Amino acid sequence: MRIVRYAVDGVRHYGELESDDARIVRCEGDPFTGLSPTGRIDDVGDVRILSPVERPRIFGFAYNYASHVGETDREIPEIPVCFMKPSTAVVGPGDAIVYPADGELIHFEGELVVVIGKEARHVKPAEAHEYILGLTCGNDVSDRVVQRRESAFGTLLIGKGQDTFAPLGPVVATGLDPSDLALTTRVNGTVVQSASTADLLLSVPDLVGYLSRHLTLLPGDVIMTGTPSGVGPIRPGDEVEVEIEGIGVLRNPVLAEAR
């Protein structure tokens, strides 16, 4: 099932995106308490696709692909390196990534994103699938100059957490095995990242297990699992696409911040 969150005439709904990507079966309820078809069908061309979760808590993992660790000239971390993005960083498919007026070096990071389906605490990795609603695409947009300055003092917020720095979507795909999915990132149609989630240092079950050992995960929380090698700069006027096998394409233009 590919769950989509969307708006028709300003009214928000959940639904199931059909296999032809052209129609949505409108549903009542939400993915966390239960969805039921209403009998109404909406054409994709008549709706606005939204981020699959509204203002979630966002957990991120850094250095979770050996290839990305290598391109940063760092060692593979001894413990998972975690950070959080504010919920206000989330935007949906087609929404603009706003390039800050004082930005100097803004990077894309295509990532597989896990959506938590129910409250989770002390979850064993082997049971993690029971707490996962599904998977979506994400872009961990990062201001490298600010990020490096913050990191030198042991913190990380503004470099990762500015408004629009967490595009998510277009759907939450349920029932997918996250262990070996093709991930491709393109900038202006050119492939810049090409990897498999099989290369994650910590697998999706490991990430859920690690986080839930230390804190309670809630329905609607999202986990950005890390980016492979190939990260690079974006500029106003660019278009970034993150495509993951079985999920779809998350596409966002880059727009200069109004001064």
PDB file of N, CA, C and O in Angstrom, residues 182-223:
ATOM      1  N   ALA A 182      17.125   0.310  -3.969  1.00  0.00           N
ATOM      2  CA  ALA A 182      17.949   1.230  -4.749  1.00  0.00           C
ATOM      3  C   ALA A 182      17.575   2.668  -4.422  1.00  0.00           C
ATOM      4  O   ALA A 182      16.389   3.015  -4.402  1.00  0.00           O
ATOM      5  N   LEU A 183      18.580   3.485  -4.165  1.00  0.00           N
ATOM      6  CA  LEU A 183      18.392   4.904  -3.867  1.00  0.00           C
ATOM      7  C   LEU A 183      19.163   5.722  -4.893  1.00  0.00           C
ATOM      8  O   LEU A 183      20.360   5.500  -5.100  1.00  0.00           O
ATOM      9  N   THR A 184      18.471   6.664  -5.528  1.00  0.00           N
ATOM     10  CA  THR A 184      19.093   7.513  -6.547  1.00  0.00           C
ATOM     11  C   THR A 184      18.724   8.960  -6.290  1.00  0.00           C
ATOM     12  O   THR A 184      17.555   9.274  -6.053  1.00  0.00           O
ATOM     13  N   THR A 185      19.708   9.841  -6.313  1.00  0.00           N
ATOM     14  CA  THR A 185      19.466  11.277  -6.204  1.00  0.00           C
ATOM     15  C   THR A 185      19.929  11.942  -7.488  1.00  0.00           C
ATOM     16  O   THR A 185      21.007  11.620  -8.012  1.00  0.00           O
ATOM     17  N   ARG A 186      19.100  12.846  -7.985  1.00  0.00           N
ATOM     18  CA  ARG A 186      19.443  13.599  -9.199  1.00  0.00           C
ATOM     19  C   ARG A 186      19.321  15.092  -8.928  1.00  0.00           C
ATOM     20  O   ARG A 186      18.418  15.523  -8.199  1.00  0.00           O
ATOM     21  N   VAL A 187      20.225  15.859  -9.503  1.00  0.00           N
ATOM     22  CA  VAL A 187      20.131  17.313  -9.496  1.00  0.00           C
ATOM     23  C   VAL A 187      20.060  17.774 -10.940  1.00  0.00           C
ATOM     24  O   VAL A 187      20.951  17.482 -11.736  1.00  0.00           O
ATOM     25  N   ASN A 188      18.954  18.429 -11.293  1.00  0.00           N
ATOM     26  CA  ASN A 188      18.714  18.874 -12.668  1.00  0.00           C
ATOM     27  C   ASN A 188      18.835  17.724 -13.657  1.00  0.00           C
ATOM     28  O   ASN A 188      19.360  17.875 -14.761  1.00  0.00           O
ATOM     29  N   GLY A 189      18.360  16.550 -13.229  1.00  0.00           N
ATOM     30  CA  GLY A 189      18.326  15.377 -14.098  1.00  0.00           C
ATOM     31  C   GLY A 189      19.591  14.554 -14.122  1.00  0.00           C
ATOM     32  O   GLY A 189      19.605  13.458 -14.692  1.00  0.00           O
ATOM     33  N   THR A 190      20.662  15.030 -13.514  1.00  0.00           N
ATOM     34  CA  THR A 190      21.932  14.307 -13.490  1.00  0.00           C
ATOM     35  C   THR A 190      22.046  13.486 -12.213  1.00  0.00           C
ATOM     36  O   THR A 190      21.850  14.010 -11.108  1.00  0.00           O
ATOM     37  N   VAL A 191      22.356  12.204 -12.360  1.00  0.00           N
ATOM     38  CA  VAL A 191      22.502  11.333 -11.197  1.00  0.00           C
ATOM     39  C   VAL A 191      23.737  11.736 -10.399  1.00  0.00           C
ATOM     40  O   VAL A 191      24.847  11.806 -10.938  1.00  0.00           O
ATOM     41  N   VAL A 192      23.534  11.994  -9.111  1.00  0.00           N
ATOM     42  CA  VAL A 192      24.638  12.401  -8.236  1.00  0.00           C
ATOM     43  C   VAL A 192      24.843  11.409  -7.084  1.00  0.00           C
ATOM     44  O   VAL A 192      25.914  11.383  -6.470  1.00  0.00           O
ATOM     45  N   GLN A 193      23.842  10.624  -6.771  1.00  0.00           N
ATOM     46  CA  GLN A 193      23.961   9.562  -5.781  1.00  0.00           C
ATOM     47  C   GLN A 193      23.289   8.312  -6.318  1.00  0.00           C
ATOM     48  O   GLN A 193      22.178   8.381  -6.853  1.00  0.00           O
ATOM     49  N   SER A 194      23.941   7.180  -6.162  1.00  0.00           N
ATOM     50  CA  SER A 194      23.373   5.907  -6.579  1.00  0.00           C
ATOM     51  C   SER A 194      23.889   4.840  -5.620  1.00  0.00           C
ATOM     52  O   SER A 194      25.096   4.586  -5.544  1.00  0.00           O
ATOM     53  N   ALA A 195      22.991   4.255  -4.843  1.00  0.00           N
ATOM     54  CA  ALA A 195      23.409   3.332  -3.794  1.00  0.00           C
ATOM     55  C   ALA A 195      22.283   2.366  -3.491  1.00  0.00           C
ATOM     56  O   ALA A 195      21.192   2.436  -4.078  1.00  0.00           O
ATOM     57  N   SER A 196      22.542   1.470  -2.560  1.00  0.00           N
ATOM     58  CA  SER A 196      21.537   0.548  -2.056  1.00  0.00           C
ATOM     59  C   SER A 196      21.485   0.658  -0.549  1.00  0.00           C
ATOM     60  O   SER A 196      22.515   0.841   0.121  1.00  0.00           O
ATOM     61  N   THR A 197      20.290   0.514   0.004  1.00  0.00           N
ATOM     62  CA  THR A 197      20.164   0.528   1.459  1.00  0.00           C
ATOM     63  C   THR A 197      20.831  -0.693   2.092  1.00  0.00           C
ATOM     64  O   THR A 197      20.998  -0.736   3.317  1.00  0.00           O
ATOM     65  N   ALA A 198      21.232  -1.655   1.273  1.00  0.00           N
ATOM     66  CA  ALA A 198      22.011  -2.784   1.794  1.00  0.00           C
ATOM     67  C   ALA A 198      23.350  -2.311   2.343  1.00  0.00           C
ATOM     68  O   ALA A 198      23.986  -3.020   3.123  1.00  0.00           O
ATOM     69  N   ASP A 199      23.772  -1.114   1.937  1.00  0.00           N
ATOM     70  CA  ASP A 199      25.066  -0.580   2.368  1.00  0.00           C
ATOM     71  C   ASP A 199      24.994   0.208   3.671  1.00  0.00           C
ATOM     72  O   ASP A 199      26.018   0.732   4.129  1.00  0.00           O
ATOM     73  N   LEU A 200      23.807   0.330   4.262  1.00  0.00           N
ATOM     74  CA  LEU A 200      23.699   1.008   5.551  1.00  0.00           C
ATOM     75  C   LEU A 200      24.558   0.294   6.588  1.00  0.00           C
ATOM     76  O   LEU A 200      24.540  -0.933   6.688  1.00  0.00           O
ATOM     77  N   LEU A 201      25.306   1.056   7.353  1.00  0.00           N
ATOM     78  CA  LEU A 201      26.115   0.459   8.419  1.00  0.00           C
ATOM     79  C   LEU A 201      25.222  -0.080   9.529  1.00  0.00           C
ATOM     80  O   LEU A 201      25.443  -1.171  10.051  1.00  0.00           O
ATOM     81  N   LEU A 202      24.225   0.718   9.910  1.00  0.00           N
ATOM     82  CA  LEU A 202      23.194   0.270  10.841  1.00  0.00           C
ATOM     83  C   LEU A 202      21.907   0.124  10.058  1.00  0.00           C
ATOM     84  O   LEU A 202      21.430   1.085   9.451  1.00  0.00           O
ATOM     85  N   SER A 203      21.337  -1.060  10.053  1.00  0.00           N
ATOM     86  CA  SER A 203      20.131  -1.322   9.283  1.00  0.00           C
ATOM     87  C   SER A 203      18.939  -0.618   9.908  1.00  0.00           C
ATOM     88  O   SER A 203      19.002  -0.112  11.040  1.00  0.00           O
ATOM     89  N   VAL A 204      17.837  -0.599   9.191  1.00  0.00           N
ATOM     90  CA  VAL A 204      16.612   0.014   9.709  1.00  0.00           C
ATOM     91  C   VAL A 204      16.195  -0.610  11.041  1.00  0.00           C
ATOM     92  O   VAL A 204      15.905   0.109  12.012  1.00  0.00           O
ATOM     93  N   PRO A 205      16.161  -1.951  11.175  1.00  0.00           N
ATOM     94  CA  PRO A 205      15.812  -2.508  12.492  1.00  0.00           C
ATOM     95  C   PRO A 205      16.786  -2.085  13.592  1.00  0.00           C
ATOM     96  O   PRO A 205      16.373  -1.843  14.734  1.00  0.00           O
ATOM     97  N   ASP A 206      18.081  -1.987  13.255  1.00  0.00           N
ATOM     98  CA  ASP A 206      19.067  -1.547  14.235  1.00  0.00           C
ATOM     99  C   ASP A 206      18.785  -0.118  14.703  1.00  0.00           C
ATOM    100  O   ASP A 206      18.912   0.207  15.893  1.00  0.00           O
ATOM    101  N   LEU A 207      18.415   0.750  13.769  1.00  0.00           N
ATOM    102  CA  LEU A 207      18.151   2.153  14.105  1.00  0.00           C
ATOM    103  C   LEU A 207      16.939   2.279  15.020  1.00  0.00           C
ATOM    104  O   LEU A 207      16.963   3.037  15.990  1.00  0.00           O
ATOM    105  N   VAL A 208      15.880   1.538  14.691  1.00  0.00           N
ATOM    106  CA  VAL A 208      14.683   1.568  15.545  1.00  0.00           C
ATOM    107  C   VAL A 208      15.013   1.014  16.928  1.00  0.00           C
ATOM    108  O   VAL A 208      14.611   1.571  17.952  1.00  0.00           O
ATOM    109  N   GLY A 209      15.774  -0.063  16.957  1.00  0.00           N
ATOM    110  CA  GLY A 209      16.154  -0.650  18.229  1.00  0.00           C
ATOM    111  C   GLY A 209      17.005   0.298  19.061  1.00  0.00           C
ATOM    112  O   GLY A 209      16.794   0.430  20.277  1.00  0.00           O
ATOM    113  N   TYR A 210      17.949   0.969  18.422  1.00  0.00           N
ATOM    114  CA  TYR A 210      18.839   1.877  19.153  1.00  0.00           C
ATOM    115  C   TYR A 210      18.065   3.053  19.739  1.00  0.00           C
ATOM    116  O   TYR A 210      18.199   3.363  20.932  1.00  0.00           O
ATOM    117  N   LEU A 211      17.274   3.714  18.911  1.00  0.00           N
ATOM    118  CA  LEU A 211      16.529   4.875  19.401  1.00  0.00           C
ATOM    119  C   LEU A 211      15.558   4.480  20.507  1.00  0.00           C
ATOM    120  O   LEU A 211      15.470   5.149  21.548  1.00  0.00           O
ATOM    121  N   SER A 212      14.841   3.386  20.302  1.00  0.00           N
ATOM    122  CA  SER A 212      13.805   3.017  21.282  1.00  0.00           C
ATOM    123  C   SER A 212      14.403   2.504  22.587  1.00  0.00           C
ATOM    124  O   SER A 212      13.712   2.436  23.600  1.00  0.00           O
ATOM    125  N   ARG A 213      15.675   2.151  22.566  1.00  0.00           N
ATOM    126  CA  ARG A 213      16.332   1.763  23.810  1.00  0.00           C
ATOM    127  C   ARG A 213      16.567   2.963  24.722  1.00  0.00           C
ATOM    128  O   ARG A 213      16.645   2.835  25.941  1.00  0.00           O
ATOM    129  N   HIS A 214      16.644   4.147  24.111  1.00  0.00           N
ATOM    130  CA  HIS A 214      16.979   5.344  24.872  1.00  0.00           C
ATOM    131  C   HIS A 214      15.816   6.316  25.031  1.00  0.00           C
ATOM    132  O   HIS A 214      15.840   7.165  25.920  1.00  0.00           O
ATOM    133  N   LEU A 215      14.800   6.214  24.179  1.00  0.00           N
ATOM    134  CA  LEU A 215      13.672   7.141  24.246  1.00  0.00           C
ATOM    135  C   LEU A 215      12.448   6.486  23.617  1.00  0.00           C
ATOM    136  O   LEU A 215      12.563   5.489  22.913  1.00  0.00           O
ATOM    137  N   THR A 216      11.300   7.065  23.889  1.00  0.00           N
ATOM    138  CA  THR A 216      10.053   6.525  23.350  1.00  0.00           C
ATOM    139  C   THR A 216       9.776   7.120  21.980  1.00  0.00           C
ATOM    140  O   THR A 216       9.715   8.340  21.819  1.00  0.00           O
ATOM    141  N   LEU A 217       9.633   6.262  20.991  1.00  0.00           N
ATOM    142  CA  LEU A 217       9.220   6.689  19.662  1.00  0.00           C
ATOM    143  C   LEU A 217       7.695   6.731  19.607  1.00  0.00           C
ATOM    144  O   LEU A 217       7.016   5.878  20.184  1.00  0.00           O
ATOM    145  N   LEU A 218       7.179   7.736  18.902  1.00  0.00           N
ATOM    146  CA  LEU A 218       5.737   7.959  18.851  1.00  0.00           C
ATOM    147  C   LEU A 218       5.207   7.770  17.430  1.00  0.00           C
ATOM    148  O   LEU A 218       5.963   7.929  16.454  1.00  0.00           O
ATOM    149  N   PRO A 219       3.926   7.448  17.289  1.00  0.00           N
ATOM    150  CA  PRO A 219       3.344   7.350  15.952  1.00  0.00           C
ATOM    151  C   PRO A 219       3.561   8.652  15.170  1.00  0.00           C
ATOM    152  O   PRO A 219       3.297   9.741  15.688  1.00  0.00           O
ATOM    153  N   GLY A 220       4.048   8.522  13.955  1.00  0.00           N
ATOM    154  CA  GLY A 220       4.311   9.698  13.132  1.00  0.00           C
ATOM    155  C   GLY A 220       5.733  10.197  13.205  1.00  0.00           C
ATOM    156  O   GLY A 220       6.127  11.048  12.394  1.00  0.00           O
ATOM    157  N   ASP A 221       6.535   9.714  14.158  1.00  0.00           N
ATOM    158  CA  ASP A 221       7.958  10.059  14.152  1.00  0.00           C
ATOM    159  C   ASP A 221       8.599   9.538  12.870  1.00  0.00           C
ATOM    160  O   ASP A 221       8.187   8.497  12.332  1.00  0.00           O
ATOM    161  N   VAL A 222       9.603  10.247  12.387  1.00  0.00           N
ATOM    162  CA  VAL A 222      10.329   9.785  11.204  1.00  0.00           C
ATOM    163  C   VAL A 222      11.816   9.684  11.533  1.00  0.00           C
ATOM    164  O   VAL A 222      12.351  10.461  12.330  1.00  0.00           O
ATOM    165  N   ILE A 223      12.466   8.705  10.910  1.00  0.00           N
ATOM    166  CA  ILE A 223      13.894   8.468  11.096  1.00  0.00           C
ATOM    167  C   ILE A 223      14.571   8.572   9.734  1.00  0.00           C
ATOM    168  O   ILE A 223      14.297   7.770   8.830  1.00  0.00           O
TER     169      ILE A 223
END
